[in-house]
C-alpha positions as CSV (number, residue, x, y, z in Angstrom):
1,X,-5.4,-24.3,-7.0
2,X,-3.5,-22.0,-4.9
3,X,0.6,-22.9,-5.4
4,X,3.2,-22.1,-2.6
5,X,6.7,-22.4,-2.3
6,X,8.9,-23.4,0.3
7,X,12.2,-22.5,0.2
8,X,14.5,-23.8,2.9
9,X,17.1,-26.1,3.6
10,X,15.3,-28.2,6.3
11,X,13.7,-31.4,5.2
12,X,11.3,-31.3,8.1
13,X,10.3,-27.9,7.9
14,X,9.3,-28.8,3.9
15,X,7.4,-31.8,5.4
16,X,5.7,-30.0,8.1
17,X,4.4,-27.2,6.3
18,X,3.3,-29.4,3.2
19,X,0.8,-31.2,5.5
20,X,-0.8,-28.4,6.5
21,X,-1.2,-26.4,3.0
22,X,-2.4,-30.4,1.4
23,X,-4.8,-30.7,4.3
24,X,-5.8,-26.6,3.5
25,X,-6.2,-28.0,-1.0
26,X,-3.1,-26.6,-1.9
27,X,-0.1,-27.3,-4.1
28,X,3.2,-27.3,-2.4
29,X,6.5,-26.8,-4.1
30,X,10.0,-27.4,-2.6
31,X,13.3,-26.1,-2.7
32,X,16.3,-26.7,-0.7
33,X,18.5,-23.7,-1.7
34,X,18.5,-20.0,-3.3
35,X,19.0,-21.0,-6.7
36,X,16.3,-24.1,-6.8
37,X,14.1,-21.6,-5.4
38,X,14.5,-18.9,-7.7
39,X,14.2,-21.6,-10.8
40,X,11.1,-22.5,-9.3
41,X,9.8,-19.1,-9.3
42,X,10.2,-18.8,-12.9
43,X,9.3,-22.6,-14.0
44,X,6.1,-22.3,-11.5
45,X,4.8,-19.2,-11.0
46,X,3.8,-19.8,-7.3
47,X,1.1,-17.8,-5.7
48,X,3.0,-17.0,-2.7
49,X,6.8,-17.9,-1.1
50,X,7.8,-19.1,2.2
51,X,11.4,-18.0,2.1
52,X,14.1,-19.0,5.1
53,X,16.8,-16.0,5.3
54,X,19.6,-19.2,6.0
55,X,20.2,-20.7,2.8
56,X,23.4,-22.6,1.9
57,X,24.0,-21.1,-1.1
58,X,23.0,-17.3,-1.0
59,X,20.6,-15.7,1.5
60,X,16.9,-15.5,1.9
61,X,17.7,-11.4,1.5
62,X,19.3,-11.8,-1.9
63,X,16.3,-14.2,-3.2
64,X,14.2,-12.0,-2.0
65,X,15.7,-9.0,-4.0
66,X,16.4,-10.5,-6.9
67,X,12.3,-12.1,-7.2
68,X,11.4,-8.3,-6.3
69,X,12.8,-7.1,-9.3
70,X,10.7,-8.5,-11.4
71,X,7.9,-9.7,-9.7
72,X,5.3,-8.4,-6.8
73,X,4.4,-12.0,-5.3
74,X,4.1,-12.0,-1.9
75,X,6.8,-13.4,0.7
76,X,6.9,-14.7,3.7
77,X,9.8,-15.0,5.9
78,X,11.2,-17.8,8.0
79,X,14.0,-16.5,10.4
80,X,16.3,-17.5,13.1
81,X,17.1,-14.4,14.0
82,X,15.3,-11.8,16.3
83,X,17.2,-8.3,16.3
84,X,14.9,-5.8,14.8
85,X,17.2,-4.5,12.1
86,X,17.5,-8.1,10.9
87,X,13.7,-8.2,10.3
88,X,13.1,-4.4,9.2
89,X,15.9,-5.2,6.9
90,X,14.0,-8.4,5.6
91,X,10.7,-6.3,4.9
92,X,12.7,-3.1,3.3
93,X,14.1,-5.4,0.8
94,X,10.7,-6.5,-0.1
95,X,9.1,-9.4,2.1
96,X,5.5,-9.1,3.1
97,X,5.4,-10.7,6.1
98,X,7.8,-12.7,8.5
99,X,8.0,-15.2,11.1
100,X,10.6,-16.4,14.2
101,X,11.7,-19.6,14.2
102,X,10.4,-22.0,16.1
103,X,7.1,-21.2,15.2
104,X,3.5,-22.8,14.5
105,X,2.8,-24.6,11.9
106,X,-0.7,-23.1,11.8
107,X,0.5,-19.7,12.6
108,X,2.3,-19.4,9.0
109,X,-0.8,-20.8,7.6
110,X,-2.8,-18.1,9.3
111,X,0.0,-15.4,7.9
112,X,0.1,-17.0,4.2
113,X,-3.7,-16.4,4.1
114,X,-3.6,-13.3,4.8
115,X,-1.0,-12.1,2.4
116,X,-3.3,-14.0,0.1
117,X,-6.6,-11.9,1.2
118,X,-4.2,-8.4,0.8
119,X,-3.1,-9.5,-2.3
120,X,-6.1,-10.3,-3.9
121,X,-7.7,-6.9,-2.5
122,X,-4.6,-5.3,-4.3
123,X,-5.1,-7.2,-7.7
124,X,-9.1,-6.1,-7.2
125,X,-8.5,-2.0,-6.7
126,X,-6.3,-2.2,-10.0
127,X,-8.7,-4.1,-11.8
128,X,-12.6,-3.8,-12.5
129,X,-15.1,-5.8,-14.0
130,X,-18.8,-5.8,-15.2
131,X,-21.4,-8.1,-16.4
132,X,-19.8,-11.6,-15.2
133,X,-16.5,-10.6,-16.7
134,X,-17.7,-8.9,-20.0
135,X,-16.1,-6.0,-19.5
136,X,-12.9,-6.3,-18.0
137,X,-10.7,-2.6,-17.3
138,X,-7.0,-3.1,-16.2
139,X,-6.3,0.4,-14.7
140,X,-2.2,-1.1,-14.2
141,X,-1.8,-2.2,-17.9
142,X,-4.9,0.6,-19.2
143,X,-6.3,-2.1,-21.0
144,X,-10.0,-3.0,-21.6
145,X,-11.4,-6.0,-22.2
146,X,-14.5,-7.0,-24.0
147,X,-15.1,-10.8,-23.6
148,X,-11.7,-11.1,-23.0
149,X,-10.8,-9.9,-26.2
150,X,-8.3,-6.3,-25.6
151,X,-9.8,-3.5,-27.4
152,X,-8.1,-0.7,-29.1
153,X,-9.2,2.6,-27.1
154,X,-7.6,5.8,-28.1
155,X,-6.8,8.0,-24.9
156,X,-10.2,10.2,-24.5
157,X,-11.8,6.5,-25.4
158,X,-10.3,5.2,-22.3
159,X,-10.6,8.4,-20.4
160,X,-13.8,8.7,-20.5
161,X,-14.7,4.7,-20.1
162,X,-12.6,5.2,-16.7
163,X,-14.2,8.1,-15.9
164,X,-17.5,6.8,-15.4
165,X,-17.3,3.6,-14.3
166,X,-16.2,5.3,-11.3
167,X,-19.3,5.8,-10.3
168,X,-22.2,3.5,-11.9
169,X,-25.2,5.4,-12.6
170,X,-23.9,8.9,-11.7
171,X,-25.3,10.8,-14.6
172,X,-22.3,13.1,-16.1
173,X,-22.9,16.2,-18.1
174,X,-21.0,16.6,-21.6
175,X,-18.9,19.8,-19.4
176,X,-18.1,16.5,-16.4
177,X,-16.7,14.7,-19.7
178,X,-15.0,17.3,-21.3
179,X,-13.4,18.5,-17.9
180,X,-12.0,15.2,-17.9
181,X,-10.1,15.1,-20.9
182,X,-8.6,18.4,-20.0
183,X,-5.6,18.1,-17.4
184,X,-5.9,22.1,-17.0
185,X,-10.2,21.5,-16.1
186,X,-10.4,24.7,-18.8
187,X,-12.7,24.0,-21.8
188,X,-14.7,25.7,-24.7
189,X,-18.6,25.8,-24.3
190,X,-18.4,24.6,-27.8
191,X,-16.1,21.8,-27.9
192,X,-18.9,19.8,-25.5
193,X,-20.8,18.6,-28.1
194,X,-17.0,16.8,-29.2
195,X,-18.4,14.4,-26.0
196,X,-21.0,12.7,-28.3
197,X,-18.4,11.9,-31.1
198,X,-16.4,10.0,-28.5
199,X,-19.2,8.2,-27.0
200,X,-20.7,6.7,-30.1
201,X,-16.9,6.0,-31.2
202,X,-16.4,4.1,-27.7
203,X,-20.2,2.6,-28.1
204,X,-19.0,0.6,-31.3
205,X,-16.2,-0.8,-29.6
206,X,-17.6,-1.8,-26.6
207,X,-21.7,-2.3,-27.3
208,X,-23.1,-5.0,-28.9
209,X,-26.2,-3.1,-29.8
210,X,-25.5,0.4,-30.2
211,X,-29.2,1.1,-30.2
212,X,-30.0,-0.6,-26.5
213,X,-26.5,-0.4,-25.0
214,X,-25.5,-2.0,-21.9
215,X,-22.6,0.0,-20.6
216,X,-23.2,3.9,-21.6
217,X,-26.6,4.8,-21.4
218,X,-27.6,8.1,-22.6
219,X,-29.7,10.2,-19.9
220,X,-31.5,12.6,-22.0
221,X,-31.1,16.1,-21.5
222,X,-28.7,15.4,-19.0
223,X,-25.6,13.6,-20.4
224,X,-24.0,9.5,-20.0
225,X,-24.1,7.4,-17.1
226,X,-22.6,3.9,-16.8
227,X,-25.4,1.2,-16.6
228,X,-22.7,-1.9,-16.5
229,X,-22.8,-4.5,-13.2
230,X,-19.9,-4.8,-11.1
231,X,-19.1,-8.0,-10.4
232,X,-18.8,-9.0,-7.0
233,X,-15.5,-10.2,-6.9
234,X,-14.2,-7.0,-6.7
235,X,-16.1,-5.4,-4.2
C-alpha cells in the first residue's frame, strides 16, 4: 500500500487530503510540524511527502534539505507564496513538484501520482530483472541477485553480466567481451579465449544447470548472447 505524508500545520488541509488518498487505497500519515514530520520520515518510510513551506517550528525548505540528505523520496510542495524565486528556490533545494495554495484537492492527487509514475520509471532504469524476478541486477548498488539471494561477482563477472543483458539476444563475439573489460578498448588476439574462463565462472554462479543454461547461451562459432526474460515491470 502506497504511504504519504502530510506535513502541515492545518488540521483541515490533513483532513481534506486524507479523504481523497483513502478514497484513492492509500495510507495517510500526519504531521503538524517540521520535527513530527521528519520523525515520521524515519519511523515510516513514506512513499512520497506533501510538505507546506509554513511550518511553526522550522520551514518546509529546511525539512526538505535535511530529508534530501539522505534520502531521494519524492516531495511535493504546499505554498502560500507565489514569487518565482520562492518556488525555484523550493525545487533547487530538492522538492519535486509544488503547488499554490488554495488549490484542488484533486489537483495534488493528480501531481502525487505522477511523481509516483517518475519515480518508479527512475527505480526501473537503475534496476533490471529477468525470469519473474530470478535474476534481479541493481546497476546503483552493482548487485545481482539470484532468487533474491546477492551473489558474489568479481568485476569482469559483473562486467560482462551487464554487458549483455543490455541487449537480450544480441550475439557478442569473445573480441565484444574482451573490449569490454578493457577501459582503453585495446586487447591481445590471445587473451580472448580468457572470455570462456569467465563465462563458465559466472555460469556456476548464476545457472542452475550449467549444461542447459537459462541466462548465457553459447552461440556456437559465434560467441554468448543473453537468453534471460525481462520482466515487464521494467519496461
Amino acid at each position: 500500500m502506497t504511504k504519504v505524508l502530510i506535513v502541515d500545520d492545518e488540521k483541515v488541509i490533513r483532513e481534506v487530503l486524507e479523504a481523497y488518498f483513502v478514497k484513492e487505497g492509500w495510507k495517510v500519515l500526519f504531521a503538524s510540524n517540521g520535527v513530527e514530520g521528519l520523525k515520521k520520515v524515519g519511523d515510516q518510510s513514506p512513499d512520497l511527502i506533501i510538505l507546506d513551506l509554513m511550518l511553526p517550528d522550522i520551514s518546509g525548505e529546511e525539512v526538505c534539505r535535511l530529508v534530501r540528505m539522505d534520502s531521494n523520496i519524492p516531495i511535493l510542495m504546499l505554498t502560500a507564496k507565489s514569487a518565482e524565486d520562492d518556488l525555484i528556490n523550493g525545487l533547487v533545494i530538492g522538492a519535486d513538484d509544488y503547488v499554490t495554495k488554495p488549490f484542488s484537492p484533486r489537483e495534488v492527487v493528480v501531481r502525487v501520482k505522477a511523481l509516483i509514475r517518475r519515480t518508479q520509471q527512475r527505480v526501473n532504469e537503475n534496476k533490471l530483472s529477468f525470469n519473474n524476478d530470478k535474476l534481479i541486477i541493481d546497476f546503483v548498488k552493482k548487485e545481482v541477485k539470484l532468487n533474491h539471494a546477492i551473489l558474489t561477482l568479481t568485476p569482469n563477472e559483473y562486467k560482462l553480466l551487464t554487458a549483455i543483458v543490455s541487449y537480450p539476444g544480441k550475439v557478442y563475439s569473445r573480441a565484444d567481451l574482451l573490449d569490454k573489460l578493457q577501459e582503453n578498448g585495446s586487447y591481445f588476439e590471445g587473451y580472448e579465449r580468457n572470455i570462456d574462463t569467465h563465462i563458465k565462472n559466472l555460469r556456476k554462479k548464476i545457472e542452475t544447470d550449467t549444461r542447459h543454461p537459462n541466462f548465457i547461451i553459447t552461440v556456437f562459432g559465434m560467441g554468448y548472447k543473453f537468453g534471460g526474460i525481462k520482466d515487464e515491470s521494467d519496461t
